[in-house]
PDB file of C-alpha atoms in Angstrom:
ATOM      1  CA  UNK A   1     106.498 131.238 -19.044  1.00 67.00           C
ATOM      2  CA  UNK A   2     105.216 132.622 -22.612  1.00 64.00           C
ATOM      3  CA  UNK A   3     101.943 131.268 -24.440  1.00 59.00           C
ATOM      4  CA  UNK A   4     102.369 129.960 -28.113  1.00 61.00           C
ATOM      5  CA  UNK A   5     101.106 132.895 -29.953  1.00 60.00           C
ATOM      6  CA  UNK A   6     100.380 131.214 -32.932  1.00 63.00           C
ATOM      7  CA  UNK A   7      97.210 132.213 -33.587  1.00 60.00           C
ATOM      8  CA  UNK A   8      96.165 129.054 -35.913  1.00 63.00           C
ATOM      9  CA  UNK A   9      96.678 127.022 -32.201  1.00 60.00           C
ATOM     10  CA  UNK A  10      94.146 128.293 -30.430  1.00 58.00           C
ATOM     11  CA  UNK A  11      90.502 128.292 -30.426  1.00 62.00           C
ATOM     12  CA  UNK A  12      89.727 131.553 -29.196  1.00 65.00           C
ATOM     13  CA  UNK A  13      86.137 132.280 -27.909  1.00 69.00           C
ATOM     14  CA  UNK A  14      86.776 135.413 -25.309  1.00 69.00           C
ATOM     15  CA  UNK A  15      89.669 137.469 -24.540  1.00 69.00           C
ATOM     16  CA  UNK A  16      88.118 138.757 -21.546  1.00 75.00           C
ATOM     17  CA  UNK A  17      88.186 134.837 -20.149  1.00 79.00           C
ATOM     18  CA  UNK A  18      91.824 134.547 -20.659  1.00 74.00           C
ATOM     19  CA  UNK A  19      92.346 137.860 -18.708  1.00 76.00           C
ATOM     20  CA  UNK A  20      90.057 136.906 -15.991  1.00 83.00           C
ATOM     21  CA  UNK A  21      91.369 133.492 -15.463  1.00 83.00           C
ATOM     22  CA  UNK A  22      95.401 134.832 -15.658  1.00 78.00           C
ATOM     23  CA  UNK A  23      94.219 137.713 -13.035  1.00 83.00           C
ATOM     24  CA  UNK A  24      92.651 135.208 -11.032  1.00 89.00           C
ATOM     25  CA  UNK A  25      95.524 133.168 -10.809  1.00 84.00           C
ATOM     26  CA  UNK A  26      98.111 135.877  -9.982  1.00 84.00           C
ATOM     27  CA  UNK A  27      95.429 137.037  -6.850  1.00 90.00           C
ATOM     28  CA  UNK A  28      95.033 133.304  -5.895  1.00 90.00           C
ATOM     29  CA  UNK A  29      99.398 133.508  -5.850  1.00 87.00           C
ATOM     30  CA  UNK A  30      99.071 136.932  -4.227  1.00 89.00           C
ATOM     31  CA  UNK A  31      96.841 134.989  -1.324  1.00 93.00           C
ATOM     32  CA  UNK A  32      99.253 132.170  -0.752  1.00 92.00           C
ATOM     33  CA  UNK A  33     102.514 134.162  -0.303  1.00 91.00           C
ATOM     34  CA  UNK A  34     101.052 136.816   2.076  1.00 93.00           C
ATOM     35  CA  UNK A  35      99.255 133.461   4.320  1.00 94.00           C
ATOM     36  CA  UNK A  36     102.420 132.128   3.972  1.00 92.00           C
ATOM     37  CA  UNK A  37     104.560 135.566   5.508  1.00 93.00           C
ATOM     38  CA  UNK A  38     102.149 135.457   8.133  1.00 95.00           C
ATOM     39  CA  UNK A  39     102.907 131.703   8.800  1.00 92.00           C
ATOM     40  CA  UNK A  40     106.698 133.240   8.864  1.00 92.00           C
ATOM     41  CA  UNK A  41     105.672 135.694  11.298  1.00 93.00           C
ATOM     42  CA  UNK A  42     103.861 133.322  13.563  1.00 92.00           C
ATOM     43  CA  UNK A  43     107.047 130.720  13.634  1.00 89.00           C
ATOM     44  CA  UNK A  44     109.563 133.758  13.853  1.00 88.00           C
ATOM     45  CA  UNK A  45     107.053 135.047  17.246  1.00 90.00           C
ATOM     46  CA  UNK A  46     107.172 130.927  18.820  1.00 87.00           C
ATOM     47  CA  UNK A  47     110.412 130.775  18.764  1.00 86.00           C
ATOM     48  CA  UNK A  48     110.902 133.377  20.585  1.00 86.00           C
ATOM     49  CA  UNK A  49     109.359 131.272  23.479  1.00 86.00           C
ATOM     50  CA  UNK A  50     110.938 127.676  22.673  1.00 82.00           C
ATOM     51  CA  UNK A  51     113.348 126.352  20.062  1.00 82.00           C
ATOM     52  CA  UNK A  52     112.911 122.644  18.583  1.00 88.00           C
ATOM     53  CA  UNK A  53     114.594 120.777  15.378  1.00 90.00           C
ATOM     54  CA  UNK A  54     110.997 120.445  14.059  1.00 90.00           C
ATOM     55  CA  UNK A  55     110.572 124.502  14.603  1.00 89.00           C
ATOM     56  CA  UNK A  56     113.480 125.030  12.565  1.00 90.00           C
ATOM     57  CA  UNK A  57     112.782 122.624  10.032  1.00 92.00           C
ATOM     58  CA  UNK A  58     109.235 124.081   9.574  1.00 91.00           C
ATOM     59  CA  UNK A  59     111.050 128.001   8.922  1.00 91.00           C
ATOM     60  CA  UNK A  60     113.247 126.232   6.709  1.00 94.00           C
ATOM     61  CA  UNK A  61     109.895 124.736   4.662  1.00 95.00           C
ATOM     62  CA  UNK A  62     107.935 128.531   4.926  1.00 93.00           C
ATOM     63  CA  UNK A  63     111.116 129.965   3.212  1.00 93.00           C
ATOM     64  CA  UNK A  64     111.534 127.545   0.650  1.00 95.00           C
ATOM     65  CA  UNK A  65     107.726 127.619   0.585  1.00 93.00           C
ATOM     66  CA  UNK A  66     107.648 131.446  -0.164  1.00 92.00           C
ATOM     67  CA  UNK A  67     110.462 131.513  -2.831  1.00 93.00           C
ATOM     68  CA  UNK A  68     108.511 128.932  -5.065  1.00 93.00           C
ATOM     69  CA  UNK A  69     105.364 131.381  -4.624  1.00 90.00           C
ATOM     70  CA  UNK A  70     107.718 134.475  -5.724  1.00 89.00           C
ATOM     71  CA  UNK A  71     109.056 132.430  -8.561  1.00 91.00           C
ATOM     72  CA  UNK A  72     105.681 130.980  -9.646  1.00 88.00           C
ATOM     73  CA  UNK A  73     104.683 134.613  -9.367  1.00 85.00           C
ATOM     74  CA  UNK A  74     107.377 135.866 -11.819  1.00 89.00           C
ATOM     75  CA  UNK A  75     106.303 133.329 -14.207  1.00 88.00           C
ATOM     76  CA  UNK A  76     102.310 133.952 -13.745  1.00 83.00           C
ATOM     77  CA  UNK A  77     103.101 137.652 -14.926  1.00 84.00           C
ATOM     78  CA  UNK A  78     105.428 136.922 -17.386  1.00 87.00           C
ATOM     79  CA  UNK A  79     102.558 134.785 -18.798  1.00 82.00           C
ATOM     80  CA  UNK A  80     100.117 137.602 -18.106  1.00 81.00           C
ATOM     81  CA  UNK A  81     102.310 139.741 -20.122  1.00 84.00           C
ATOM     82  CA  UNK A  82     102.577 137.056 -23.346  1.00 83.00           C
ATOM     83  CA  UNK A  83      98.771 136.659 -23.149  1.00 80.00           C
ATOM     84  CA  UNK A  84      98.363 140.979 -23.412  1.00 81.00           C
ATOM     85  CA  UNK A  85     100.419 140.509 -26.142  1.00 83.00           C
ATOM     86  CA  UNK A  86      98.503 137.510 -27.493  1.00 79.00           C
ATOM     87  CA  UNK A  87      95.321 139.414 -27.422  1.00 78.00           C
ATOM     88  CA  UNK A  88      96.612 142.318 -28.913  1.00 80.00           C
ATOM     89  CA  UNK A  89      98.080 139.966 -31.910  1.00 79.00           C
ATOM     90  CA  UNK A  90      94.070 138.642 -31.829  1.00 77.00           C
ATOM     91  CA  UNK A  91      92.773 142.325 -31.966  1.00 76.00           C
ATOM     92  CA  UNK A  92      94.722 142.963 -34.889  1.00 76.00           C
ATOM     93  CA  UNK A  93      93.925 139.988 -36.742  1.00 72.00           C
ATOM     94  CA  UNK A  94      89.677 139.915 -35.807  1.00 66.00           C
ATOM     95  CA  UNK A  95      89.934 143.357 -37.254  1.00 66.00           C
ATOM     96  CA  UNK A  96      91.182 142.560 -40.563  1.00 57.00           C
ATOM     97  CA  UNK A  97      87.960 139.686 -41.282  1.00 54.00           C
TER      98      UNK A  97
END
């Protein structure tokens, strides 16, 4: 996922928001995929006790659950990347008013 960097789009008031809200974001991602290995761990350490269709069914949920966090991820820095670029583009262009 890449930002429009055309810079006539955008209303720009602080670079430092647009960091802070992208980093805050990809932490916020960061949170939900390590709760959701340790929801992976905890399933992975009942079955070892009992086995049930809705046990399996809920593993099968975690790992779909944890490959759309790793792919939302991808796309968060991917986006983190275009905005670095954006605000180097911004740099460049504040500097020559």
């Amino acid at each position: 996922m890449k930002i429009n960097d055309d810079i006539e789009e955008y209303d720009v008031g602080s670079l430092q928001a647009i960091f802070q809200t992208v980093d805050e974001i990809l932490k916020k991602i960061s949170n939900l995929e390590q709760n959701a290995l340790l929801m992976e761990r905890n399933i992975g350490v009942a079955e070892r006790d009992f086995t049930s269709e809705n046990l399996l069914r809920a593993k099968e949920i975690i790992k779909k659950y944890i490959q759309t966090l790793g792919d939302a991820g991808v796309e968060l820095k991917e986006l983190a990347l275009s905005v670095n670029d954006f605000a180097e583009k911004l740099k460049k262009a504040w500097r020559e008013w």
